[in-house]
Coordinates of C-alpha atoms and ligand atoms in Angstrom, one line a residue:
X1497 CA 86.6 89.2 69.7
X1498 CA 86.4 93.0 68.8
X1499 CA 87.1 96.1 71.9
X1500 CA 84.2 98.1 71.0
X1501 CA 84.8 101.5 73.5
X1502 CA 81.8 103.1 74.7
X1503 CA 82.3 106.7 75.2
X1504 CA 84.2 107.0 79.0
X1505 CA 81.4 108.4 81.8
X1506 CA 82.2 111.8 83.5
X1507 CA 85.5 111.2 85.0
X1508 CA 87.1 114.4 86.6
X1509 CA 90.5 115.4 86.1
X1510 CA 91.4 117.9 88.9
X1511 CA 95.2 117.1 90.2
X1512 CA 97.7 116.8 87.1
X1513 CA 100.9 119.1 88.9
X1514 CA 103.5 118.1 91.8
X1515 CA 102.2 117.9 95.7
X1516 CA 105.0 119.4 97.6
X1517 CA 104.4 121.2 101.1
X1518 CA 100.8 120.6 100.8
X1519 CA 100.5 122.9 97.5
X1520 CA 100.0 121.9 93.9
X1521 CA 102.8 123.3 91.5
X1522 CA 104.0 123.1 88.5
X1523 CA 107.8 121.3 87.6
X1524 CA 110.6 123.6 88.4
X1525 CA 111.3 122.7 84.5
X1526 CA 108.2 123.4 83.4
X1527 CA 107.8 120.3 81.5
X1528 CA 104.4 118.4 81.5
X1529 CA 103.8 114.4 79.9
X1530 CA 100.6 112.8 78.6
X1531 CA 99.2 110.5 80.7
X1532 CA 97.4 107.8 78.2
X1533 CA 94.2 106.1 78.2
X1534 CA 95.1 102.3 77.3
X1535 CA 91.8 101.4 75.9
X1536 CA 92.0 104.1 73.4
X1537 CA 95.7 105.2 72.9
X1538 CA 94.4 108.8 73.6
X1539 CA 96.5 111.5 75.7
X1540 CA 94.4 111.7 79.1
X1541 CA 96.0 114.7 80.7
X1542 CA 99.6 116.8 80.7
X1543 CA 101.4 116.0 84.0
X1544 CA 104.0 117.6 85.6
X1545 CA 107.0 115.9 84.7
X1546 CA 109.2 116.4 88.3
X1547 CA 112.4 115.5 87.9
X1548 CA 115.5 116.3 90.7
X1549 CA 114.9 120.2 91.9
X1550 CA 110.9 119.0 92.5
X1551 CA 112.2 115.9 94.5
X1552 CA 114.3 118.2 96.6
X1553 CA 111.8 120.8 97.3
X1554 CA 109.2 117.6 98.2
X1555 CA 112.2 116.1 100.4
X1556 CA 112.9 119.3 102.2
X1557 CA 109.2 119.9 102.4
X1558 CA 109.0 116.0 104.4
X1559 CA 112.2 116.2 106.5
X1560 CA 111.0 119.6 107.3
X1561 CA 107.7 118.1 108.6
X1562 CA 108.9 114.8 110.1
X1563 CA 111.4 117.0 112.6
X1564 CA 109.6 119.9 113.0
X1565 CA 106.6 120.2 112.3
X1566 CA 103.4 119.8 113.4
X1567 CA 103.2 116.1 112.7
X1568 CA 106.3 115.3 115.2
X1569 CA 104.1 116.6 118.0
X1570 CA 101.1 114.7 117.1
X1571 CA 99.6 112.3 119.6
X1572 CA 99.9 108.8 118.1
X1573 CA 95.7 108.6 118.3
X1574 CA 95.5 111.6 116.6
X1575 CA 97.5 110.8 113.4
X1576 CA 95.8 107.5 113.8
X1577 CA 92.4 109.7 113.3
X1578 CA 93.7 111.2 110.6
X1579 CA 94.4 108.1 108.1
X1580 CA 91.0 106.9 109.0
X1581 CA 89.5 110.0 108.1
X1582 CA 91.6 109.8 105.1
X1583 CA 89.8 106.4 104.3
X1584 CA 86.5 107.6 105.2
X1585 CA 87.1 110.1 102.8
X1586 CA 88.0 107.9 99.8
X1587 CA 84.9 105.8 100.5
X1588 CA 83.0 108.4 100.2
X1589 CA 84.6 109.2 96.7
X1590 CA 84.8 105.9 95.9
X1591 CA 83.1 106.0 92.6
X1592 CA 85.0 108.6 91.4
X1593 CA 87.9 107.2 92.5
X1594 CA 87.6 103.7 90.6
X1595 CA 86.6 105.6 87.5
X1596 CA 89.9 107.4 87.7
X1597 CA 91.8 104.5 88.0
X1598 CA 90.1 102.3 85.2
X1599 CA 90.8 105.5 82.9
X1600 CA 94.6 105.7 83.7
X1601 CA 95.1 101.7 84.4
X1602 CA 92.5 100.3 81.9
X1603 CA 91.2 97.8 84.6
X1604 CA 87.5 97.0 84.6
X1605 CA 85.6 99.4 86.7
X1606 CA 84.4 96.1 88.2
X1607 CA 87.5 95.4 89.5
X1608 CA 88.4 99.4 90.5
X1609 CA 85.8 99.6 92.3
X1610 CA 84.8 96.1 94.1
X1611 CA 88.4 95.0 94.6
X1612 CA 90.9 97.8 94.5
X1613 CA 89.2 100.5 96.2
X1614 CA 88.2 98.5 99.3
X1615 CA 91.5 97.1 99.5
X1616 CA 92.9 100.2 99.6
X1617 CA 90.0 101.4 101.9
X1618 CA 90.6 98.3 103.9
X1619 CA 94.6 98.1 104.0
X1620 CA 94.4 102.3 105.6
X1621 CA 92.1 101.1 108.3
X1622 CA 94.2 98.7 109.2
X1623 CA 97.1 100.9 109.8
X1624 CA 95.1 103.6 111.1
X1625 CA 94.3 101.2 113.8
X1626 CA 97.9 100.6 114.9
X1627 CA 99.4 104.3 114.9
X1628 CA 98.5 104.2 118.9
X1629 CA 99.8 100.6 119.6
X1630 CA 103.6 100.8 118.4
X1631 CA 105.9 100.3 121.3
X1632 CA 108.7 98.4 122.2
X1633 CA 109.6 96.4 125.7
X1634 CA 111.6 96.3 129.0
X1635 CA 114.4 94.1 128.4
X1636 CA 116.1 92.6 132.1
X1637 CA 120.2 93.1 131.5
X1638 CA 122.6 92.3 133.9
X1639 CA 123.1 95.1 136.3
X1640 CA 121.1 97.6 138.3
X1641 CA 119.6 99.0 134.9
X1642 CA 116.3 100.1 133.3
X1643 CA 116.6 98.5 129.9
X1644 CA 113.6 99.6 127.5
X1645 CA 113.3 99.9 123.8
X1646 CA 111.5 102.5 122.1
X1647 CA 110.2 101.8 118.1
X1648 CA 111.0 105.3 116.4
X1649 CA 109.6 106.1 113.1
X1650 CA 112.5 106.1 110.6
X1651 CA 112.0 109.2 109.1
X1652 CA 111.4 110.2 105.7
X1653 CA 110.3 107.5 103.3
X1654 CA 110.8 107.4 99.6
X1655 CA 108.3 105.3 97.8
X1656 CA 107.9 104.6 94.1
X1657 CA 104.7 102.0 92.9
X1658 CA 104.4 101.0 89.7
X1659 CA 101.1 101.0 87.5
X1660 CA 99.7 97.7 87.9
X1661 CA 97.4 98.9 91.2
X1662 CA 97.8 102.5 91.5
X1663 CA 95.7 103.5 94.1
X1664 CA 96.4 100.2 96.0
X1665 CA 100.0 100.2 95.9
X1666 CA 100.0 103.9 96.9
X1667 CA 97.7 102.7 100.6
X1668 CA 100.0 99.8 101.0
X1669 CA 102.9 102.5 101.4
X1670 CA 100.9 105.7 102.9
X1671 CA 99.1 103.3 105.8
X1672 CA 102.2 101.9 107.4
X1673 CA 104.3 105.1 106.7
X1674 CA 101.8 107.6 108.4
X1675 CA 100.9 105.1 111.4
X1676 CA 104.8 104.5 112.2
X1677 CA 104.3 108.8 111.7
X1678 CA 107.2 108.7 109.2
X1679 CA 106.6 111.7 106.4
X1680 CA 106.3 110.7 102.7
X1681 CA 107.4 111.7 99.1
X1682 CA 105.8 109.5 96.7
X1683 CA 107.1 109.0 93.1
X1684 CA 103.7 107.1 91.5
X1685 CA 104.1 105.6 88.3
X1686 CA 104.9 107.9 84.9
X1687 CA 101.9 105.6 83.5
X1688 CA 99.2 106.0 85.9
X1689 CA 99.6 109.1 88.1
X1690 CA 96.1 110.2 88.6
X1691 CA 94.8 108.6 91.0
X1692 CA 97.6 109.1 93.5
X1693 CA 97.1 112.6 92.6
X1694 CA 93.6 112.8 93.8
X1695 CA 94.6 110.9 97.2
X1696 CA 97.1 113.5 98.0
X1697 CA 94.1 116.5 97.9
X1698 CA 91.9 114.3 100.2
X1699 CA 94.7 114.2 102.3
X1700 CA 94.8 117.5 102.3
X1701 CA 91.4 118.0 103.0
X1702 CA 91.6 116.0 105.9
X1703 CA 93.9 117.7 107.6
X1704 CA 97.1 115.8 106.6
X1705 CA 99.6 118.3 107.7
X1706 CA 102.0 120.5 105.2
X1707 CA 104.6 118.4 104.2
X1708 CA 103.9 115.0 105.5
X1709 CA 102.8 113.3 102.1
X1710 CA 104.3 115.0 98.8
X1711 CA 103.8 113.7 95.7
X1712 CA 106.4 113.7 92.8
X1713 CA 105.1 112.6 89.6
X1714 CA 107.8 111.6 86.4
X1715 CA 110.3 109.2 85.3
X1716 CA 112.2 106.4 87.1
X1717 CA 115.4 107.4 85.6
X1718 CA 114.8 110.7 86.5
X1719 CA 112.1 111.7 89.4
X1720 CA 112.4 108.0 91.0
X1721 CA 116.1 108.1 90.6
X1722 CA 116.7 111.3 93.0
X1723 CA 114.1 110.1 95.0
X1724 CA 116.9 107.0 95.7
X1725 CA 119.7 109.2 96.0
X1726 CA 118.1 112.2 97.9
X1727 CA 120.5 112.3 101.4
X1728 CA 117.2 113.9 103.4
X1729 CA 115.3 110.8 102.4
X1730 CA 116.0 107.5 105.2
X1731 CA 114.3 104.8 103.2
X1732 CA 113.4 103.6 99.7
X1733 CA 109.9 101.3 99.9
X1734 CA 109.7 100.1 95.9
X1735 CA 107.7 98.0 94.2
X1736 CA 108.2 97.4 90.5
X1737 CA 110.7 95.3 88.3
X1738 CA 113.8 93.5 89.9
X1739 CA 116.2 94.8 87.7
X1740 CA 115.5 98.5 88.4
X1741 CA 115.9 97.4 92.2
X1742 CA 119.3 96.4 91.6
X1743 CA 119.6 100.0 90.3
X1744 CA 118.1 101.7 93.7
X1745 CA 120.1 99.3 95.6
X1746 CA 123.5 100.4 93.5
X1747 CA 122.4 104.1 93.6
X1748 CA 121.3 104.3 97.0
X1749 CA 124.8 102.7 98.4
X1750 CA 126.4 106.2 98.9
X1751 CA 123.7 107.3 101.7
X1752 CA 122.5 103.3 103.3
X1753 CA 119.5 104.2 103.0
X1754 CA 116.7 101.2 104.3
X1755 CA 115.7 99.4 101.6
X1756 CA 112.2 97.4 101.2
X1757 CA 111.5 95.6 97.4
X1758 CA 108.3 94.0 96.8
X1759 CA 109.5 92.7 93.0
X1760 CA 108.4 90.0 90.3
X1761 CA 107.7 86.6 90.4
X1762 CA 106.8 83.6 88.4
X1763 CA 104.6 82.0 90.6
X1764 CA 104.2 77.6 90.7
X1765 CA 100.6 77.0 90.9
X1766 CA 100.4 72.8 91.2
X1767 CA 97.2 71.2 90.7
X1768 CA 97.4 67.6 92.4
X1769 CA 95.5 64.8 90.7
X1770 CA 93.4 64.5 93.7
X1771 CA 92.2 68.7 93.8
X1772 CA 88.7 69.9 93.1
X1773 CA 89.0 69.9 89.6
X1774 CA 86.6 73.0 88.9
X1775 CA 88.0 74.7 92.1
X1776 CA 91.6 74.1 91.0
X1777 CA 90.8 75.5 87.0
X1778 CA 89.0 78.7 88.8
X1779 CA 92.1 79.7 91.1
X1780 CA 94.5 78.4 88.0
X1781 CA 92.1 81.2 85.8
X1782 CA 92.0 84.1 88.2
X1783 CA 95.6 83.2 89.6
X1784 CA 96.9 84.4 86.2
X1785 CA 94.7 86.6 84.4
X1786 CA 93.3 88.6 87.3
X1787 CA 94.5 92.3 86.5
X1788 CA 94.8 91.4 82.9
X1789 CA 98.0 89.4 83.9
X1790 CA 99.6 92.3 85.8
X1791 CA 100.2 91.0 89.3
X1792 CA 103.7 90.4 90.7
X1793 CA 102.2 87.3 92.3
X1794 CA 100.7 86.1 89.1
X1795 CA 100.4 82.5 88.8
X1796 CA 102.2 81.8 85.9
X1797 CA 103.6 78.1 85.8
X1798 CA 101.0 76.0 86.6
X1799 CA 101.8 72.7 87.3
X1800 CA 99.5 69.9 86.8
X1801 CA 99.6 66.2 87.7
X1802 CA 100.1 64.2 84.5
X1803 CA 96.9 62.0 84.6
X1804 CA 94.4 64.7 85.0
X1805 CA 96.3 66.9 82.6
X1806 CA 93.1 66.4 79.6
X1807 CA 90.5 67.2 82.0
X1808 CA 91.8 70.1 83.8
X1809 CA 93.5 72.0 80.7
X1810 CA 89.9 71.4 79.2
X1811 CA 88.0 73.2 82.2
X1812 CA 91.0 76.2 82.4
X1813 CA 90.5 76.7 78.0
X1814 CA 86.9 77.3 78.7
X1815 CA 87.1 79.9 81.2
X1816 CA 89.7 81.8 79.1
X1817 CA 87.4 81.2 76.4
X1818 CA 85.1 82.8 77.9
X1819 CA 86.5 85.8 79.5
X1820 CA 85.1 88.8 78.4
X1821 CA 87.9 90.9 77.0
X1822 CA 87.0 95.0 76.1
X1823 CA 85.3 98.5 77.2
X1824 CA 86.9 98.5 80.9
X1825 CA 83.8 101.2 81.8
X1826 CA 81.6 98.4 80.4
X1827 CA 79.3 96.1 83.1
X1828 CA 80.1 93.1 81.8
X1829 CA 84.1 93.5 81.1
X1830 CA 86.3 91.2 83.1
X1831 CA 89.9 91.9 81.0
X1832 CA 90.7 95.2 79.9
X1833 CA 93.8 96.5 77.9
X1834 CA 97.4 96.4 79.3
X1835 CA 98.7 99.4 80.2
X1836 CA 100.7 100.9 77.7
X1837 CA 102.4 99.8 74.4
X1838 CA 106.0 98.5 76.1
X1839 CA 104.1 96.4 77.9
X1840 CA 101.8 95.0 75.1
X1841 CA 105.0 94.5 72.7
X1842 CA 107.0 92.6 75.6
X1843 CA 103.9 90.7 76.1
X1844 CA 103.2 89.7 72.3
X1845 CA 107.2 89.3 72.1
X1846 CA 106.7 86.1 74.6
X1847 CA 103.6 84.8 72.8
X1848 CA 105.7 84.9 69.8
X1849 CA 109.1 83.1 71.8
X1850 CA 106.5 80.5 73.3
X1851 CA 105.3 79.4 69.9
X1852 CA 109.0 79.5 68.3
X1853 CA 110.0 77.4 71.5
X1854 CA 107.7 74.7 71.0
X1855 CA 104.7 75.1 73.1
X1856 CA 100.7 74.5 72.0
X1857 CA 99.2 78.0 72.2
X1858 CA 95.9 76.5 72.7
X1859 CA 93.8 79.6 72.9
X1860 CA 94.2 83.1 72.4
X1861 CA 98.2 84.2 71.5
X1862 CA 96.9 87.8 69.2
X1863 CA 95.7 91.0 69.8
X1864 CA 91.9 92.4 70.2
X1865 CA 90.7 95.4 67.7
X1866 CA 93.1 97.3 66.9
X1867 CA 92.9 99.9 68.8
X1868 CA 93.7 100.1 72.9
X1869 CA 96.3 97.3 74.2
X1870 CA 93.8 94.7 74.2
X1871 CA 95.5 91.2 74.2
X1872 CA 93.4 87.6 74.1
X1873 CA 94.0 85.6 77.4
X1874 CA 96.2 83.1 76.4
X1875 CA 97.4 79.5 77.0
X1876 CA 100.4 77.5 76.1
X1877 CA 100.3 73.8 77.2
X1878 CA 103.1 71.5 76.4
X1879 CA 105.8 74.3 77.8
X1880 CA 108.7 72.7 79.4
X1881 CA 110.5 74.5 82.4
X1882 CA 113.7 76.5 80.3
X1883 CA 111.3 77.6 78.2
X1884 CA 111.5 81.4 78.3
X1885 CA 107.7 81.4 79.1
X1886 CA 108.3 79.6 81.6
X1887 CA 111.3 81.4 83.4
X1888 CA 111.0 85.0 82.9
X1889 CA 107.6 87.4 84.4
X1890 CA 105.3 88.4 81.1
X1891 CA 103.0 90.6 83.0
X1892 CA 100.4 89.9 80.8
X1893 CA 97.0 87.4 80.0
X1894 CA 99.7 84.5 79.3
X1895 CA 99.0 81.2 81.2
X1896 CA 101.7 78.2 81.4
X1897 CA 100.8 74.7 81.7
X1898 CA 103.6 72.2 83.0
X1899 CA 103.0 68.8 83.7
X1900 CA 104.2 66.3 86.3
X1901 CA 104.3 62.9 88.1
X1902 CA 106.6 63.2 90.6
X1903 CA 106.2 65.2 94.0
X1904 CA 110.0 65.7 94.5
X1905 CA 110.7 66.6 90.9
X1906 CA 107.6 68.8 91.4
X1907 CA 108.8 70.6 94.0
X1908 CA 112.5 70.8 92.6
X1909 CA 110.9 72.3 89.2
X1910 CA 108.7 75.0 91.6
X1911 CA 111.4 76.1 93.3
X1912 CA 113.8 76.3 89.9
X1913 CA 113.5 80.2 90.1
X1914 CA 115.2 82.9 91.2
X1915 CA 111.9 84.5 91.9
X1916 CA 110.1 83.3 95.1
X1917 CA 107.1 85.4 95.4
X1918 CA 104.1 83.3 95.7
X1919 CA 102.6 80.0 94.8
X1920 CA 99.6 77.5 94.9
X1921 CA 98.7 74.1 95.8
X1922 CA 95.7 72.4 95.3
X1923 CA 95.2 69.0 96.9
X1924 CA 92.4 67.5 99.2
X1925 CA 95.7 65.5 101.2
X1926 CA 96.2 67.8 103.9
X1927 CA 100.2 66.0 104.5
X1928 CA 101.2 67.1 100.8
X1929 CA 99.3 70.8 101.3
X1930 CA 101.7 71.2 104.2
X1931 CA 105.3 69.3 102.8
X1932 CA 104.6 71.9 99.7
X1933 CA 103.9 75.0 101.8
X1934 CA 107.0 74.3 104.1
X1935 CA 109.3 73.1 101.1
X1936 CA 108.2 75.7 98.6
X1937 CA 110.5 79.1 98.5
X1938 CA 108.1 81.7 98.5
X1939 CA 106.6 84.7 100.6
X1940 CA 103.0 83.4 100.3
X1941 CA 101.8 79.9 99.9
X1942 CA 97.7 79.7 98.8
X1943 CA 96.1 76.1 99.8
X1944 CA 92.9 75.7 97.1
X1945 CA 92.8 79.4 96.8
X1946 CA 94.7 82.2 95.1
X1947 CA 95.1 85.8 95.6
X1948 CA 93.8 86.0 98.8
X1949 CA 95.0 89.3 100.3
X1950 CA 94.7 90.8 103.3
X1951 CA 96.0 94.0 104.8
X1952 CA 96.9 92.1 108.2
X1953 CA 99.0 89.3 106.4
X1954 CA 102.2 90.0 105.2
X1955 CA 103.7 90.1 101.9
X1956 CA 107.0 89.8 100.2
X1957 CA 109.2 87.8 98.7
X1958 CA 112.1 85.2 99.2
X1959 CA 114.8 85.5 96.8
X1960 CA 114.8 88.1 94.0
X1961 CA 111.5 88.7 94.5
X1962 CA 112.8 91.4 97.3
X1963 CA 113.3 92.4 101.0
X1964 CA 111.4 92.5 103.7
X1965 CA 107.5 92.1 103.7
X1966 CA 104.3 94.5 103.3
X1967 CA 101.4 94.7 105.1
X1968 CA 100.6 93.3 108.8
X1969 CA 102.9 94.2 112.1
X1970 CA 106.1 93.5 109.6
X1971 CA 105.0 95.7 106.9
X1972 CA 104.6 98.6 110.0
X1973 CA 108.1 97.8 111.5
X1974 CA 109.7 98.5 108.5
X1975 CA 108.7 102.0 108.5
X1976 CA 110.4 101.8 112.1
X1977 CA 113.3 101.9 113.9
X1978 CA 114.2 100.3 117.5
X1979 CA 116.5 102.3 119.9
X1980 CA 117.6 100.8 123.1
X1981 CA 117.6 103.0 126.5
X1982 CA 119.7 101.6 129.3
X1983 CA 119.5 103.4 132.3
X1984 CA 121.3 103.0 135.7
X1985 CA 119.0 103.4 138.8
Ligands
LIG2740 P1 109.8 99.6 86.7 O1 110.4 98.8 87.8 O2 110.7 100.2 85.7 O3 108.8 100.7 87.3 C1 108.3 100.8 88.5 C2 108.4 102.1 89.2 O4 109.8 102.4 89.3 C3 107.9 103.3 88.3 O5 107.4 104.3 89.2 C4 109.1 103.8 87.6 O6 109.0 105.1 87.2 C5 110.2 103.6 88.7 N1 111.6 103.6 88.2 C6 112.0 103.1 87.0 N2 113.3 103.2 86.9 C7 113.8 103.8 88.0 C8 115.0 104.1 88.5 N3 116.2 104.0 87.8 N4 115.1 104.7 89.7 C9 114.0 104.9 90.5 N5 112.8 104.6 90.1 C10 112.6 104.0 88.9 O7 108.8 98.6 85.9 P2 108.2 98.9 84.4 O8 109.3 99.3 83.5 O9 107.0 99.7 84.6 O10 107.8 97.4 84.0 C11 108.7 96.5 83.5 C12 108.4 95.1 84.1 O11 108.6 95.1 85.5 C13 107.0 94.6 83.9 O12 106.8 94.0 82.6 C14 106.9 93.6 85.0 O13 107.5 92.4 84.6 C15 107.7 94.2 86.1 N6 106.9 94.9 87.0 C16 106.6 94.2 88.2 C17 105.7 94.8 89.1 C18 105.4 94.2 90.4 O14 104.3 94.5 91.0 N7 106.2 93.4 91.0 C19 105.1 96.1 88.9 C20 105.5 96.7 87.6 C21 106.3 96.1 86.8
LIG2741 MG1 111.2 100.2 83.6

């Protein structure tokens, strides 16, 4: 397998500085990073590196417009018109948009533009839809009282993504936070900044008031870290590694802010004896290497009844085989590279433990070309459960296979995590689909499917995998909160 790169078609780079108060300016430091191409190693663009002075001005800027401003005063059905509009206008831009993203991200432009995008698209329209339907009840208490309950936005929402779905991450956070009518500062990824960039202009075109999203780009330790401590901001919505939520959650003490944490997993997929074989090998293939292996939900230990262990591995080796690893601007690419070099080394670090451990790396285990972060899908049979293949999150094109014979062991194993983000069964017994969804500790369960998402159906994790849930009616209520009227007549 070689990564031959085509040359990259016109992709415009407009938006590289911070968004605060509906300009575009430059770090209060002055200090710019490169934002790098992963297919090529090559510098992209200089970004504005905002660090604690950029996040203040950007929190000002948001509590300024959440109690203020024009947005306060806004009739639900209005700001509800506005994040449509917002949508309308990245489907309208939607080619440029997914070309963006598979510069920055590496992805395939298949997948920018045929599954990000019009999740993205999708998950705004969703909230949009809700922004004039948030209310609370009449409650009967004892007494001559009016009892009612009023859901409040909470205010100013702090939201760092990580790089693994820019643009989509950044929807699942703006939707929810702009229907509940909360305001916004945004600290995208140091990795993949662009295309959060571009969605905060169309914003702006739109009509998005002054102040209501801002957009911080930099450093966790740095930007993301006064985002988490700012005392303007009310709530931290993250998404990224557990272990740098145990450092918002530490950091953020001193003001209580609300927390939400949609973090890592390592995700049982079990494949009953009695599943669609071919079905089961598909969802076991996409489950994992969808993304290039970057999903928090990825399903990474996949369990497989003992006696069809032969013919299922067989069926799974020859999709990997096959995928088509390379140009992510090319038609026919369905892995590109991962996204920068930390990620490549940790990943080619586990394909190294995984052989030293004792598992078969049946296919793949080394790198493509030598240049981008291209890495072969991969597939270790034979890997027993405290391997640390099998325990810790890769991130990357690196598949598990576990075998079993017993349900209850199977289940014990599953849940032998201190993740709990998603997992898979495939079984045609409709009793053991249910006993593993109910039994299983996990935010989402797929029956003979994987990775089906949808922005009314929330997600989150049980666990370490995080708090609370994105997407659907919860997702919106956490961007809310309830106050209780009592009054006596
Ligand atoms: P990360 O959790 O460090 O980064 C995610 C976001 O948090 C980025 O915007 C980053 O700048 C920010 N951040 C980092 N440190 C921060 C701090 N102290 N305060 C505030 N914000 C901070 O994840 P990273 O380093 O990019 O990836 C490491 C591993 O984390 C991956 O290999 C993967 O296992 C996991 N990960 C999981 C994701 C998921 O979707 N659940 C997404 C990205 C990474
Ligand atoms: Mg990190």
């Amino acid at each position: 397998m070689s990564a031959t790169l085509s040359a990259v078609p016109d992709v415009h780079i407009r938006e590289t500085e911070c968004f605060i108060d509906g300009k575009w300016v430059p770090a209060v430091s002055g200090k710019t990073f490169a934002t790098i191409n992963p297919a090529t190693e090559k510098e992209i663009a200089q970004i504005a590196e905002g660090d604690r002075e950029d996040v203040d001005a950007a929190a000002k800027a948001a509590r300024h417009a959440f109690d203020t401003g024009p947005w306060s005063k806004m009739d639900a059905r209005d700001r509800g018109r506005l994040i449509y509009q917002l949508a309308d206008r990245m489907e309208n831009e939607i080619d440029d948009l997914a070309r963006l993203e598979t510069l920055d991200n590496g992805k395939p432009l298949k997948d920018s533009r045929n599954v990000d995008l019009p999740l993205a698209i999708d998950c705004l329209r969703y909230y949009a839809g809700y922004a004039d339907k948030i209310h609370g009840s009449t409650i009967p208490i004892r007494g001559n009282h009016l009892c009612y309950t009023r859901r409040e936005p909470i205010g100013v929402a702090g939201q760092i993504i990580p790089w693994n779905f820019p643009i989509l991450m950044a929807a699942w956070k703006w939707g929810p936070a702009l229907a509940a009518g909360c305001t916004i500062v945004m600290k995208p990824a140091e990795q993949t900044p662009l295309t959060c960039l571009r969605m905060a202009q169309l914003a702006k075109e739109v009509g998005i008031p002054d102040g209501v999203i801002n957009v911080v780009p930099g450093f966790g330790p740095t930007a993301g870290a006064a985002v988490v401590k700012h005392p303007l901001i009310d709530k931290i919505a993250f998404t990224g590694e557990h272990r740098t939520a145990q450092i918002i959650t530490r950091e953020s003490a001193d003001t209580l802010k609300r927390l939400t944490f949609e973090l890592g997993g390592k995700s049982p997929n079990v494949i009953f004896a009695d599943a669609d074989l071919d079905a089961a090998a598909m969802g076991a293939y996409i489950g994992l290497f969808l993304n290039q292996g970057q999903c928090c939900c990825a399903g990474s230990r996949v369990f497989v009844e003992k006696k069809q262990h032969d013919a299922f591995l067989e069926k799974l080796q020859r999709l990997a085989e096959n995928r088509k690893v390379g140009d992510p601007f090319a038609e026919d690419t369905e892995q590109g590279p991962q996204v920068d070099q930390a990620q490549f080394d940790k990943i080619m670090s586990y394909i190294d433990k995984g052989r030293h451990e004792g598992a078969k790396c049946v296919t793949g285990g080394e790198r493509v070309g030598d240049k981008g972060y291209f890495v072969e899908p991969t597939i270790f049979d034979n890997v027993q459960d405290d391997m640390s293949i099998a325990t810790d999150e890769i991130f990357g094109p690196v598949l598990s296979v576990l075998t079993f014979d017993d349900k209850e062991d199977m289940i014990h194993r599953a849940n032998n995590t201190f993740y709990g983000l998603a997992a898979a069964v495939w079984t045609r017994d409709i009793s053991v689909a249910h006993e593993f969804a109910a039994r299983v500790r996990a935010g989402t369960v797929w029956v003979n499917c994987y990775d089906v998402f949808d922005a009314a159906a929330p997600f989150g994790g049980f666990k370490m995998s995080g708090y609370g849930r994105e997407l659907g009616e919860e997702g919106l209520k956490a961007y809310t909160e309830s106050k209780t009227v009592t009054i006596a007549l």
